[in-house]
Coordinates of C-alpha atoms in Angstrom, one line a residue:
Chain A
X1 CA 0.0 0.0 0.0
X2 CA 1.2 3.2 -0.7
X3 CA 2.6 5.0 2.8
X4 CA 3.2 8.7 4.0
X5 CA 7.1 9.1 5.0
X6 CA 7.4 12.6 5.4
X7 CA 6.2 16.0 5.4
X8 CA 7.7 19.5 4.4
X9 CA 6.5 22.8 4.9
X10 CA 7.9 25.7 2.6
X11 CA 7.6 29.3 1.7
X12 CA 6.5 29.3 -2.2
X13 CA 8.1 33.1 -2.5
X14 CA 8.5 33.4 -6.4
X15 CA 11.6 36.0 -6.4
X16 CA 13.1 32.3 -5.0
X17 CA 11.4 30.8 -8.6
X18 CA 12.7 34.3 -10.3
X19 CA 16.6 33.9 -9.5
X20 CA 16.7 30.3 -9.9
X21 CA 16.0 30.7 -13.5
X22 CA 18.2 33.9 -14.0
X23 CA 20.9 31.9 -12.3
X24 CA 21.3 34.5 -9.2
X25 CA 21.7 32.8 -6.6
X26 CA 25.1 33.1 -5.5
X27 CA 24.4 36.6 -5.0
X28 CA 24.9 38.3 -1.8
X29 CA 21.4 38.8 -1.2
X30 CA 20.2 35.2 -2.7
X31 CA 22.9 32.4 -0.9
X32 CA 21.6 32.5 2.9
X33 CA 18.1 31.5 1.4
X34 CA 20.0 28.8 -1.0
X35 CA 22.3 27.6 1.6
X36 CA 19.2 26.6 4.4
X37 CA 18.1 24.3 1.4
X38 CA 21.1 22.5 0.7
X39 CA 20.7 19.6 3.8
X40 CA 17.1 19.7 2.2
X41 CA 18.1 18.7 -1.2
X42 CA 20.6 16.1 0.1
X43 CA 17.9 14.5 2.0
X44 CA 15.6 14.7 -1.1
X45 CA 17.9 12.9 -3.0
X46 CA 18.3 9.8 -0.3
X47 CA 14.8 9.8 0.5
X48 CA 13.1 10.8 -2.9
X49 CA 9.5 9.8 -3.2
X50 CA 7.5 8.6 -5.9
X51 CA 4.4 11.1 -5.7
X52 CA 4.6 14.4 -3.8
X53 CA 1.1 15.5 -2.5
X54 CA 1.4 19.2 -3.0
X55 CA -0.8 21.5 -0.9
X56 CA -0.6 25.1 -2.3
X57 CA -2.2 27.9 -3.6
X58 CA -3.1 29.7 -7.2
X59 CA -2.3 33.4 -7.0
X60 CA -5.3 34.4 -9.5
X61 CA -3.5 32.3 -12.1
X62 CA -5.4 29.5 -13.2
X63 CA -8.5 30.7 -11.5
X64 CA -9.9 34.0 -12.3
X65 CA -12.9 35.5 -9.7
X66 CA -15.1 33.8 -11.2
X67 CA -15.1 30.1 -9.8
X68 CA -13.4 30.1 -6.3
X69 CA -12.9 26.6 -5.0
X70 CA -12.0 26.2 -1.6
X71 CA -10.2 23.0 -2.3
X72 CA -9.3 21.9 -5.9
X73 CA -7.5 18.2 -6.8
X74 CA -5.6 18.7 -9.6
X75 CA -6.5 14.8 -11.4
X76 CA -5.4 15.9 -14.8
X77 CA -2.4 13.8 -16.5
X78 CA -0.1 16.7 -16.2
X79 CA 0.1 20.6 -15.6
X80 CA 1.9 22.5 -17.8
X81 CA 3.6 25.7 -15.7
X82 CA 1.7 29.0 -16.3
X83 CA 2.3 32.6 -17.6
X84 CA 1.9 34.9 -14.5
X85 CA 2.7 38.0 -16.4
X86 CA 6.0 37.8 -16.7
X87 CA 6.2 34.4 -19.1
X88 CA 5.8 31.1 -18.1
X89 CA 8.9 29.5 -15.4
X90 CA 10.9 27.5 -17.5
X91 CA 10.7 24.3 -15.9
X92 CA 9.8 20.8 -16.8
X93 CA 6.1 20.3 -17.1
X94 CA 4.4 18.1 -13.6
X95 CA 3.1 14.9 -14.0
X96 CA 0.6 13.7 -11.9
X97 CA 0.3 10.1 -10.8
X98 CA -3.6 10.4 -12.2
X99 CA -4.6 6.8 -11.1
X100 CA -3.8 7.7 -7.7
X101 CA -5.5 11.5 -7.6
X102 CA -9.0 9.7 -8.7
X103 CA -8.8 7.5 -5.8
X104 CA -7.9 9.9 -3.5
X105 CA -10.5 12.6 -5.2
X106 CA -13.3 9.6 -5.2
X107 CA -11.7 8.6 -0.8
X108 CA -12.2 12.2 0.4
X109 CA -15.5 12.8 -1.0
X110 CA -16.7 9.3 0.3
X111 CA -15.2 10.5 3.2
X112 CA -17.3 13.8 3.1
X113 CA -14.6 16.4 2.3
X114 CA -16.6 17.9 -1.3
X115 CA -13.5 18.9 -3.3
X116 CA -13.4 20.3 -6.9
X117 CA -11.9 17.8 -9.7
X118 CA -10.0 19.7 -11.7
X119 CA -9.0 17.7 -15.3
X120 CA -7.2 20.8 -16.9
X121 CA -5.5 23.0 -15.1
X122 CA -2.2 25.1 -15.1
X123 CA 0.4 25.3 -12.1
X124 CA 1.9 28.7 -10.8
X125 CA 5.0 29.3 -8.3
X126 CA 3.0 28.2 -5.4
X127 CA 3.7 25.0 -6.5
X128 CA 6.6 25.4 -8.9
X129 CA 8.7 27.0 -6.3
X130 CA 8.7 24.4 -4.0
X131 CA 10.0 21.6 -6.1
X132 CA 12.8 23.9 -7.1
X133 CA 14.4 24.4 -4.2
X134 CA 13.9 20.8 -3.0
X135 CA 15.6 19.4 -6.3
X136 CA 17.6 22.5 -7.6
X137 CA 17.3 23.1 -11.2
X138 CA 15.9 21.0 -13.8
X139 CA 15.9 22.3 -17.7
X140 CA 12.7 22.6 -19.0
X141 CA 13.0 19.9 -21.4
X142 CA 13.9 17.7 -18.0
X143 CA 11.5 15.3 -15.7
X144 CA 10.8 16.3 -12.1
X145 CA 12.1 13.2 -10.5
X146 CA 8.9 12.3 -8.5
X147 CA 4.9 12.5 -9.7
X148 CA 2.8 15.3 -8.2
X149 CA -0.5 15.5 -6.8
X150 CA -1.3 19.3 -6.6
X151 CA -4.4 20.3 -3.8
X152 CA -5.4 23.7 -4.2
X153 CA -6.6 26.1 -1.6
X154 CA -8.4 28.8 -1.9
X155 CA -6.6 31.6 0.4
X156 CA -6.9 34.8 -1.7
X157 CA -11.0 35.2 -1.6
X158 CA -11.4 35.5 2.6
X159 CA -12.7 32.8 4.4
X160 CA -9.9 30.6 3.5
X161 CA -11.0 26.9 5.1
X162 CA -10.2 26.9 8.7
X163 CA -6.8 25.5 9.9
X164 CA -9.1 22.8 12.0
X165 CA -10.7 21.7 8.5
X166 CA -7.2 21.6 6.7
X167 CA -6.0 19.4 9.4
X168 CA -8.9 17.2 9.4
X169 CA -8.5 17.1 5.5
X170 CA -4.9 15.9 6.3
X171 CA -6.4 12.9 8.2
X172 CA -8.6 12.2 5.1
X173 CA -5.8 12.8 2.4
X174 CA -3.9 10.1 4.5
X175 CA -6.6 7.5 4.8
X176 CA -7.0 7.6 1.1
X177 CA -3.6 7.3 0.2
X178 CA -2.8 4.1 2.6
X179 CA -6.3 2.7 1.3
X180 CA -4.2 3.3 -2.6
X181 CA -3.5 -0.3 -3.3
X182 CA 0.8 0.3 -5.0
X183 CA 3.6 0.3 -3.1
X184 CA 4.5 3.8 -3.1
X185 CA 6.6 6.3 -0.8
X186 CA 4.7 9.6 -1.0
X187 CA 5.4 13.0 0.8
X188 CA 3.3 15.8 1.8
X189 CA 3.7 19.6 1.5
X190 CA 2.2 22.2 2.7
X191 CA 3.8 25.1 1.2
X192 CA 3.6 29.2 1.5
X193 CA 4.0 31.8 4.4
X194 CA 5.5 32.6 6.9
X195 CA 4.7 36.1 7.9
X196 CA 4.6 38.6 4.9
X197 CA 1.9 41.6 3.4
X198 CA 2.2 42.1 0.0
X199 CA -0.2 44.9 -0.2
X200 CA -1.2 48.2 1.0
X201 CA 0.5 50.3 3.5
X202 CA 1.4 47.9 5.9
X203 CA 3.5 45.6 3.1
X204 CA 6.8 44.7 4.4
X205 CA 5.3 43.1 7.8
X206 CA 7.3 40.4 8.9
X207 CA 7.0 38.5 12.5
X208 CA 9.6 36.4 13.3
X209 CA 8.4 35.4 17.1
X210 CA 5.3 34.9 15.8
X211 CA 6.9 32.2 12.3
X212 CA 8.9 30.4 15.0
X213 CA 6.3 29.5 17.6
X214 CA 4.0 28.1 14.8
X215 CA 7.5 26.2 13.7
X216 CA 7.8 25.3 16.9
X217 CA 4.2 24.2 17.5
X218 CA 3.6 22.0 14.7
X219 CA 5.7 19.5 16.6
X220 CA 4.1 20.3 20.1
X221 CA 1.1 21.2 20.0
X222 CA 0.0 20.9 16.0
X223 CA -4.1 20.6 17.1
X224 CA -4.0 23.6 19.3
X225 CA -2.6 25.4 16.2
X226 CA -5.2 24.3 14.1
X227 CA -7.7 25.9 16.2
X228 CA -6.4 29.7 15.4
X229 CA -8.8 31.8 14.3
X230 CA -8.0 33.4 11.0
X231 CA -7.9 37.1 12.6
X232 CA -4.7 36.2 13.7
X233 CA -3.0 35.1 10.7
X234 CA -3.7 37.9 9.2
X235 CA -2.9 40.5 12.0
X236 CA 0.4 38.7 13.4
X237 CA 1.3 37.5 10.2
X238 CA 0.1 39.7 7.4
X239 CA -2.6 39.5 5.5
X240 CA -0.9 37.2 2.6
X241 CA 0.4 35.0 6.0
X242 CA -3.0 33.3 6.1
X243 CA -1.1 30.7 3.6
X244 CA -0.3 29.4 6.2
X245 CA -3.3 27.6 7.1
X246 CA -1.9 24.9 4.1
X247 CA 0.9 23.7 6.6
X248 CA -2.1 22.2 9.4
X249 CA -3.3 19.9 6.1
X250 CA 0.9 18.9 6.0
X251 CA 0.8 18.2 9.4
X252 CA -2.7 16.4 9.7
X253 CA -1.8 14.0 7.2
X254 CA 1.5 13.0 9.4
X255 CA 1.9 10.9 12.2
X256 CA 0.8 12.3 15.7
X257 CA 4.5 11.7 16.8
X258 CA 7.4 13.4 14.3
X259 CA 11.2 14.0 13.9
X260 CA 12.2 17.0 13.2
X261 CA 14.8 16.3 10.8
X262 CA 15.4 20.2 9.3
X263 CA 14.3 23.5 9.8
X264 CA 15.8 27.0 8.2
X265 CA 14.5 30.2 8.7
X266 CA 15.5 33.6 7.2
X267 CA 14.4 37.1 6.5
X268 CA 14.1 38.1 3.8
X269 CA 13.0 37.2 0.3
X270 CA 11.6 40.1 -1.8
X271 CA 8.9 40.8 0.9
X272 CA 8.6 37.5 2.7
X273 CA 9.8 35.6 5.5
X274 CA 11.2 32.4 4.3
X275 CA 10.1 29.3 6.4
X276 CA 11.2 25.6 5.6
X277 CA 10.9 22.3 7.7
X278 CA 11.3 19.0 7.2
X279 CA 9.3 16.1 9.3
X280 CA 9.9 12.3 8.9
X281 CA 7.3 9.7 10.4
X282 CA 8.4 7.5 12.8
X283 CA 8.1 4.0 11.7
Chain B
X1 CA -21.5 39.0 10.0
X2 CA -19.2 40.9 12.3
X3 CA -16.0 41.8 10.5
X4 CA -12.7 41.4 13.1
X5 CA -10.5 41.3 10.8
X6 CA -11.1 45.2 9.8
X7 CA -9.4 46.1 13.0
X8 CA -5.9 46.0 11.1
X9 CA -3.8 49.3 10.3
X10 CA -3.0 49.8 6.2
X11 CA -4.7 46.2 5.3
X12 CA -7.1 45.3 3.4
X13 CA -8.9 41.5 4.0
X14 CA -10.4 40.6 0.2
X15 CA -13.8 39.4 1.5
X16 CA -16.7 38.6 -0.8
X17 CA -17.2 42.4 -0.1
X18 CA -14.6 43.8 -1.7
X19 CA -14.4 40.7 -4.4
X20 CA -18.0 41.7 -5.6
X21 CA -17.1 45.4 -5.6
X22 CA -14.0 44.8 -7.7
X23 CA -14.8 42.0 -9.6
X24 CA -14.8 43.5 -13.5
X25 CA -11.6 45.2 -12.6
X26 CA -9.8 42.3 -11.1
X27 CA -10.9 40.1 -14.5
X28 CA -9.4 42.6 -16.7
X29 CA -6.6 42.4 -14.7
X30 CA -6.1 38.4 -14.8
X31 CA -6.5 38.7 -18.6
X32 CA -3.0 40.2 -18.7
X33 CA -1.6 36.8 -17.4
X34 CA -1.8 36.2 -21.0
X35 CA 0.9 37.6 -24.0
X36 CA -1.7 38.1 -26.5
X37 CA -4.0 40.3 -23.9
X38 CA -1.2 42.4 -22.8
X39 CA -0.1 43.0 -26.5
X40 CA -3.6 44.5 -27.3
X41 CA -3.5 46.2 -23.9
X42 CA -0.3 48.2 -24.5
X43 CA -1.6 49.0 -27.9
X44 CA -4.8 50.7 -26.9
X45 CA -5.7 50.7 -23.4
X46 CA -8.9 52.6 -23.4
X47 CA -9.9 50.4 -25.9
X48 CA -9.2 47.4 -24.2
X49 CA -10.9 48.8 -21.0
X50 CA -13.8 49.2 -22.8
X51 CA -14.9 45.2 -22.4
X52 CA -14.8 45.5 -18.2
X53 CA -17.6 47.2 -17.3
X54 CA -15.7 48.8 -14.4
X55 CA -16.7 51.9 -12.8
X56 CA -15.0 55.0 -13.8
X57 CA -13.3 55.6 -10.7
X58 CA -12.1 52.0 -11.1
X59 CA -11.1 52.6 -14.7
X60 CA -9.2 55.8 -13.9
X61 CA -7.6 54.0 -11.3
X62 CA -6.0 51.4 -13.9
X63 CA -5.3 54.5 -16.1
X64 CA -3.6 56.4 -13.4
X65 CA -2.2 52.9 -12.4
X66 CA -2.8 54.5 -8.4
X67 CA -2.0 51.1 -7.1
X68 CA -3.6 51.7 -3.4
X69 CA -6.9 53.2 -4.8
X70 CA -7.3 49.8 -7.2
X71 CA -7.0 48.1 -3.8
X72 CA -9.3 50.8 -1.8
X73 CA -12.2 50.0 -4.8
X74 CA -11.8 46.5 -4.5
X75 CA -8.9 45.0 -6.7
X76 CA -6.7 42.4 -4.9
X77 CA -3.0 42.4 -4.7
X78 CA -2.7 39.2 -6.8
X79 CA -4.8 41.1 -9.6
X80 CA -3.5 43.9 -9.4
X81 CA -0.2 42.6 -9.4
X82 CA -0.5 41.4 -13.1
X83 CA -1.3 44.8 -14.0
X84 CA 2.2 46.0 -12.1
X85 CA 3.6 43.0 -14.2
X86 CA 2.6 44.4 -17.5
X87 CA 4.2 47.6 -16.4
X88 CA 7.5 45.5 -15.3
X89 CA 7.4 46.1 -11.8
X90 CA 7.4 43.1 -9.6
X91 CA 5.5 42.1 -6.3
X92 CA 8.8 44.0 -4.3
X93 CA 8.8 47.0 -6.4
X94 CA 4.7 47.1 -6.2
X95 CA 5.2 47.1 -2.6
X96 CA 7.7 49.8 -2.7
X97 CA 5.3 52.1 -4.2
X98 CA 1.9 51.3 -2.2
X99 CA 3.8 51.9 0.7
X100 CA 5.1 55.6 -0.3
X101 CA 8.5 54.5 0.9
X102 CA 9.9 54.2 -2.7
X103 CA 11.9 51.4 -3.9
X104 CA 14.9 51.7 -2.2
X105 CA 14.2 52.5 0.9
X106 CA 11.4 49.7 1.0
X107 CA 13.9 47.3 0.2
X108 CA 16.0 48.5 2.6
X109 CA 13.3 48.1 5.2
X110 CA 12.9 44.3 3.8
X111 CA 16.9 43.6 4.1
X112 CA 16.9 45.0 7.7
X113 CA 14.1 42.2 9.0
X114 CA 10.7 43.8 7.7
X115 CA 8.5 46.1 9.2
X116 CA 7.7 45.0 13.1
X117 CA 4.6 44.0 14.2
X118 CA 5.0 46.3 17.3
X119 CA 2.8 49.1 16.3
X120 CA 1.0 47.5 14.0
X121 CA -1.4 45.5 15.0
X122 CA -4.5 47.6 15.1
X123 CA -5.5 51.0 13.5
X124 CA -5.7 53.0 17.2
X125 CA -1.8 52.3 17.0
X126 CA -1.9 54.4 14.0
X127 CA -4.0 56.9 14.7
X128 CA -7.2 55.4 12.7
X129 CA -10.8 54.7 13.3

């Protein structure tokens, strides 16, 4: 059956996407964010998976205002990467292990969490970003070197789903994949954050006590940080911080006892506080 | 319903509010994710204006490109941000400007740890309603 060996959070901060492909980041400003993902791409590469589950969001990308889906499973065969105004990232395209996204799309609806079933859809940096700085770069004409099952979360249109019901959905996305009958070694990510505002006079906040006790808290006491209301994300973190409600699906889907195997933390990237940890099950 | 989340200095919170009030200008602003869109756009904006059926404060807004009144008449960052990407100026850059700290010193700001949250949690601490 296939089995959940690990979970990673991660900022999805596209200026990380941007100087990745203009090959910048030995610059003074770019290597303290590159150097907290080397260990991380070492430990990719001795415990690469065959399907990432990737929890992120669309930045008004491949959904316009006019269908908002608070939780969206990409089950198309693959996702080509999309224009965001600036020209599409030149990276490979994602496959999806699409056998497996049905059964989990048909598990969590049996299991009474209504997703959206999305059969065409393109992927922005939210979760482009993320396999970039876990496997450095890949040419375009390249493969990622695992499948990816893309969940995406509405967190743009306010309410975003509650950090309780993205937890609880992490319970369900597990179920259905140990109910997937292949041997397969999947990880979970819940991606974007920490603290950041992109908009409006208050842009620029970043809360560094505030990124390190939910850090901290994942590990002891990750259902008593499910339960925070969304007012405070988007006070103590900034308004675009409420991404962070993606990590409680990450860490619902895990066992209740973790290792902490990795964790870097640094301020800043274009406007954003970049947070990354890495969790393995215990056996 | 009671809004709590209103109670926060120099922030907007895109509820479904704000998305109905700026729903024709944030489409118009998605359809520049797209080459052939922003090629007609830069050719004749007015023109190309013409098929959201914005209001005119709205449209003036994009005209002016007076990034925080898009946001005050209901456009959301992530739209409006694909306007500033037409215009070549990225999310930092965009940030820069709806602050009224300017590029530089914005980025500054950013390299230096951010702006704190002490003092900026709710809009007495700046003086607002």
């Amino acid at each position: 059956m296939a089995r959940i060996t690990a979970g990673i959070g991660c900022s999805h901060v596209p200026a990380i996407g941007v100087a990745m492909d203009l090959g910048n980041t030995h610059e003074p400003y770019w290597q303290p964010v590159f150097k907290g993902f080397e260990k991380s791409r070492e430990w990719q590469k001795e415990n690469n998976p065959d399907v990432i589950f990737m929890v992120y969001n669309d930045h008004c990308t491949a959904f316009d205002a006019s269908c908002i889906p608070t939780f969206a499973l990409g089950c198309a065969a693959e996702f080509q990467p999309a224009d965001e105004g600036f020209g599409p990232r030149p990276v490979p395209v994602v496959k999806n292990h699409q056998k497996m996204a049905s059964h989990i799309a048909q598990s969590l609806i049996l299991d009474e969490f209504d997703i959206t079933i999305m059969n065409e859809m393109e992927v922005d940096h939210g979760l482009t970003v993320p396999l970039s700085v876990m496997y450095g770069e890949i040419p375009q004409d390249g493969e990622w070197p695992a499948l990816v099952i893309p969940l995406c979360v509405n967190v743009v249109q306010y309410p975003a789903p509650t950090g309780n019901r993205c937890y609880n959905l992490g319970k369900a996305i597990r179920r259905a994949i140990e109910s997937y009958d292949e041997d397969l070694n999947v990880h979970i990510y819940g991606t974007g954050g920490m603290s950041h505002q992109l908009q409006y006079k208050r842009a620029g906040l970043i809360n560094p006590e505030w990124d390190n006790d939910f850090l901290d808290r994942l590990t002891t006491d990750p259902v008593g940080l499910s339960q925070m209301p969304h007012v405070e994300y988007l006070r103590e973190a900034g308004s675009e911080g409420v991404e962070m409600v993606m990590w409680h699906v990450m860490r619902g889907a895990l066992n209740d006892d973790i290792t902490e195997v990795h964790r870097f933390y640094h301020v800043p990237a274009s406007n954003t506080a970049v947070g990354h940890i890495i969790f393995e099950n215990h056996a | 319903m009671e809004k709590d989340y209103e109670d926060i200095p120099g922030t907007f919170v895109f509820d479904a509010d704000r998305s109905r009030e700026g729903y024709h200008l944030n489409q118009f602003c998605i359809s520049l994710r797209l080459q052939a869109n922003r090629d007609r756009f830069q050719a004749d904006e007015k023109t190309y204006l013409d098929a959201y059926p914005m209001t005119s404060d709205q449209r003036d807004a994009v005209l002016n490109r007076d990034w925080n009144r898009l946001l005050e008449l209901g456009g959301n960052i992530y739209y409006t941000s694909k306007l500033a990407a037409n215009d070549g100026i990225n999310f930092q850059n965009l940030a820069g400007l709806m602050t009224g700290m300017g590029v530089e010193e914005y980025r500054k700001m950013m390299v230096e740890g951010g702006r704190p949250i002490e003092g900026n949690r709710y809009k007495s601490e700046w003086g607002e309603e």
